CSV table of C-alpha atoms in Angstrom, one decimal:
chain,number,residue,atom,x,y,z
A,1,MET,CA,-10.0,47.1,63.1
A,2,ALA,CA,-8.3,46.3,59.8
A,3,ARG,CA,-10.9,43.5,59.1
A,4,HIS,CA,-13.7,45.9,60.0
A,5,LEU,CA,-12.4,48.6,57.6
A,6,LEU,CA,-12.1,46.1,54.8
A,7,ASP,CA,-15.6,44.7,55.5
A,8,ARG,CA,-17.0,48.2,55.4
A,9,GLY,CA,-15.6,48.7,51.9
A,10,ALA,CA,-12.0,49.9,52.2
A,11,SER,CA,-9.8,48.6,49.3
A,12,VAL,CA,-6.7,50.7,49.8
A,13,LEU,CA,-6.0,50.3,53.5
A,14,GLY,CA,-3.3,52.1,55.4
A,15,MET,CA,-2.0,52.2,58.9
A,16,ILE,CA,-0.4,54.7,61.2
A,17,SER,CA,1.3,52.6,63.9
A,18,GLY,CA,2.8,53.6,67.1
A,19,PRO,CA,6.6,53.6,67.7
A,20,ALA,CA,8.3,50.3,66.9
A,21,ASP,CA,10.0,50.4,70.3
A,22,THR,CA,6.6,50.0,72.1
A,23,SER,CA,4.6,46.8,72.5
A,24,GLY,CA,1.4,48.6,71.4
A,25,GLY,CA,3.1,49.9,68.3
A,26,ARG,CA,4.5,46.5,67.4
A,27,GLU,CA,1.5,44.4,68.3
A,28,ARG,CA,-1.1,46.6,66.5
A,29,LEU,CA,1.0,46.7,63.4
A,30,ALA,CA,1.4,42.9,63.6
A,31,GLY,CA,-2.3,42.5,63.8
A,32,PHE,CA,-2.8,44.8,60.9
A,33,LEU,CA,-0.3,42.8,58.8
A,34,ASP,CA,-2.0,39.5,59.8
A,35,VAL,CA,-5.1,40.8,58.1
A,36,VAL,CA,-3.7,42.6,55.0
A,37,GLY,CA,-0.7,40.3,54.4
A,38,GLU,CA,3.0,40.8,54.5
A,39,GLY,CA,3.0,41.8,50.8
A,40,HIS,CA,1.0,44.9,51.6
A,41,ASP,CA,2.2,48.2,50.0
A,42,PRO,CA,4.8,49.6,52.5
A,43,ARG,CA,3.9,53.1,51.4
A,44,LEU,CA,0.6,52.7,53.2
A,45,ILE,CA,2.2,52.2,56.6
A,46,GLU,CA,3.7,55.0,58.6
A,47,HIS,CA,5.0,55.1,62.2
A,48,ALA,CA,4.2,58.0,64.5
A,49,ASP,CA,4.8,58.9,68.1
A,50,TYR,CA,1.3,58.7,69.6
A,51,THR,CA,0.9,62.5,69.2
A,52,ARG,CA,-1.7,64.3,67.2
A,53,GLU,CA,1.0,66.2,65.3
A,54,GLY,CA,2.9,63.0,64.5
A,55,ALA,CA,-0.2,61.5,63.0
A,56,VAL,CA,-0.9,64.6,60.9
A,57,ARG,CA,2.6,64.3,59.4
A,58,ALA,CA,2.2,60.5,58.9
A,59,THR,CA,-1.2,61.0,57.2
A,60,GLU,CA,0.3,63.6,54.9
A,61,ARG,CA,3.1,61.2,53.9
A,62,ILE,CA,0.6,58.4,53.2
A,63,LEU,CA,-1.6,60.7,51.1
A,64,SER,CA,1.4,61.9,49.2
A,65,ALA,CA,2.5,58.3,48.4
A,66,ARG,CA,-1.0,56.8,47.9
A,67,PRO,CA,-3.7,59.5,47.2
A,68,ASP,CA,-6.1,56.7,46.5
A,69,ILE,CA,-6.2,55.5,50.1
A,70,ASP,CA,-9.8,54.8,51.2
A,71,GLY,CA,-9.2,53.3,54.7
A,72,LEU,CA,-6.9,54.1,57.6
A,73,PHE,CA,-6.3,52.4,60.9
A,74,VAL,CA,-4.5,54.5,63.4
A,75,ALA,CA,-2.9,53.0,66.5
A,76,SER,CA,-4.4,55.5,69.0
A,77,ASP,CA,-7.5,57.7,69.1
A,78,LEU,CA,-5.4,60.8,69.7
A,79,MET,CA,-3.5,60.0,66.5
A,80,ALA,CA,-6.7,59.2,64.7
A,81,ALA,CA,-7.9,62.8,65.6
A,82,GLY,CA,-4.7,64.1,64.0
A,83,ALA,CA,-5.3,61.9,60.9
A,84,LEU,CA,-8.9,63.2,60.7
A,85,GLU,CA,-7.4,66.8,60.7
A,86,ALA,CA,-4.9,65.9,57.9
A,87,LEU,CA,-7.6,64.2,55.8
A,88,ALA,CA,-9.9,67.2,56.1
A,89,ALA,CA,-7.0,69.6,55.1
A,90,ALA,CA,-6.4,67.4,52.0
A,91,GLY,CA,-10.1,67.6,51.1
A,92,ARG,CA,-10.8,64.0,52.0
A,93,ARG,CA,-14.1,63.4,53.8
A,94,VAL,CA,-14.5,60.8,56.6
A,95,PRO,CA,-16.3,58.4,56.1
A,96,GLN,CA,-17.4,59.3,52.5
A,97,ASP,CA,-13.9,59.2,51.0
A,98,VAL,CA,-11.8,57.5,53.7
A,99,LEU,CA,-12.9,55.1,56.5
A,100,LEU,CA,-11.1,55.8,59.7
A,101,GLY,CA,-10.5,53.6,62.8
A,102,GLY,CA,-8.6,54.3,66.0
A,103,PHE,CA,-7.7,52.4,69.2
A,104,ASP,CA,-8.3,53.0,72.9
A,105,ASP,CA,-11.9,54.3,73.0
A,106,SER,CA,-10.8,57.6,74.5
A,107,ALA,CA,-12.6,60.9,74.7
A,108,HIS,CA,-10.9,61.9,71.4
A,109,ALA,CA,-12.8,59.2,69.5
A,110,ALA,CA,-16.2,60.1,71.0
A,111,SER,CA,-15.8,63.9,70.7
A,112,SER,CA,-14.3,64.1,67.2
A,113,ARG,CA,-16.5,65.0,64.3
A,114,PRO,CA,-17.3,62.6,62.9
A,115,SER,CA,-16.9,60.4,65.9
A,116,ILE,CA,-14.2,57.7,65.4
A,117,THR,CA,-14.8,54.0,65.3
A,118,THR,CA,-12.3,52.5,67.8
A,119,MET,CA,-11.1,49.5,69.7
A,120,ARG,CA,-12.0,49.5,73.4
A,121,GLN,CA,-9.6,48.0,75.9
A,122,PRO,CA,-10.8,46.6,79.2
A,123,PHE,CA,-9.0,49.2,81.4
A,124,ASP,CA,-10.5,47.9,84.7
A,125,ARG,CA,-9.4,44.4,83.9
A,126,ILE,CA,-6.0,45.6,82.8
A,127,SER,CA,-5.5,47.4,86.2
A,128,GLU,CA,-6.6,44.3,88.1
A,129,GLU,CA,-4.2,42.1,86.2
A,130,MET,CA,-1.3,44.6,86.7
A,131,VAL,CA,-1.9,44.6,90.4
A,132,ARG,CA,-2.1,40.8,90.5
A,133,LEU,CA,1.1,40.4,88.5
A,134,LEU,CA,2.9,42.9,90.7
A,135,LEU,CA,1.9,41.1,93.9
A,136,ASP,CA,2.9,37.8,92.4
A,137,LEU,CA,6.3,39.3,91.5
A,138,ILE,CA,6.7,40.7,95.0
A,139,ASP,CA,5.8,37.4,96.6
A,140,GLY,CA,8.4,35.6,94.4
A,141,ARG,CA,6.0,33.8,92.2
A,142,GLY,CA,6.5,33.7,88.5
A,143,THR,CA,4.5,35.8,86.2
A,144,ALA,CA,3.2,35.2,82.7
A,145,ALA,CA,2.0,37.5,79.9
A,146,VAL,CA,-1.7,38.2,79.9
A,147,VAL,CA,-3.7,38.9,76.8
A,148,LEU,CA,-7.1,40.5,77.2
A,149,PRO,CA,-9.8,40.9,74.6
A,150,THR,CA,-10.7,44.2,72.9
A,151,GLU,CA,-14.1,45.3,71.7
A,152,LEU,CA,-15.0,47.1,68.5
A,153,VAL,CA,-16.9,50.3,69.1
A,154,VAL,CA,-18.5,51.4,65.8
A,155,ARG,CA,-19.1,55.1,65.3
A,156,GLU,CA,-19.6,57.6,62.4
A,157,SER,CA,-16.1,57.3,60.9
A,158,THR,CA,-16.9,53.9,59.3
A,159,SER,CA,-20.6,54.4,58.6
A,160,ARG,CA,-21.1,55.1,54.9
């Protein structure tokens, strides 16, 4: 998502990650930092609790520190909806002023106005792998981490 936002023209890119004590929070932030570099302005990164309200507060903090932000990756679609709300309250239009991307491809992304570009996870495959790993564990077989691909779903929030 970070690469997509940069490719679409964002030059001051921020992120609202999930909690640092969750794998999704850590891994999505790590992916973001892989793209923007470790020297990225830390004022452009905020953590939130995967709630809409948490994302509103995180977006307000980012806007206060860096009012020139023009791209924002948010670690869940529910939080992206909160970021959209905070951006609108600050008079910032999506996508004209700020490009916005989320994660999960949930109903929040599709029903928001504008609709939110997001990363789709293969939930059917995730469920299959979870069952397979659980059965392997029950049978005494070792398990290994499984990484599944995501898919970019482009919507209005990144279409200038």
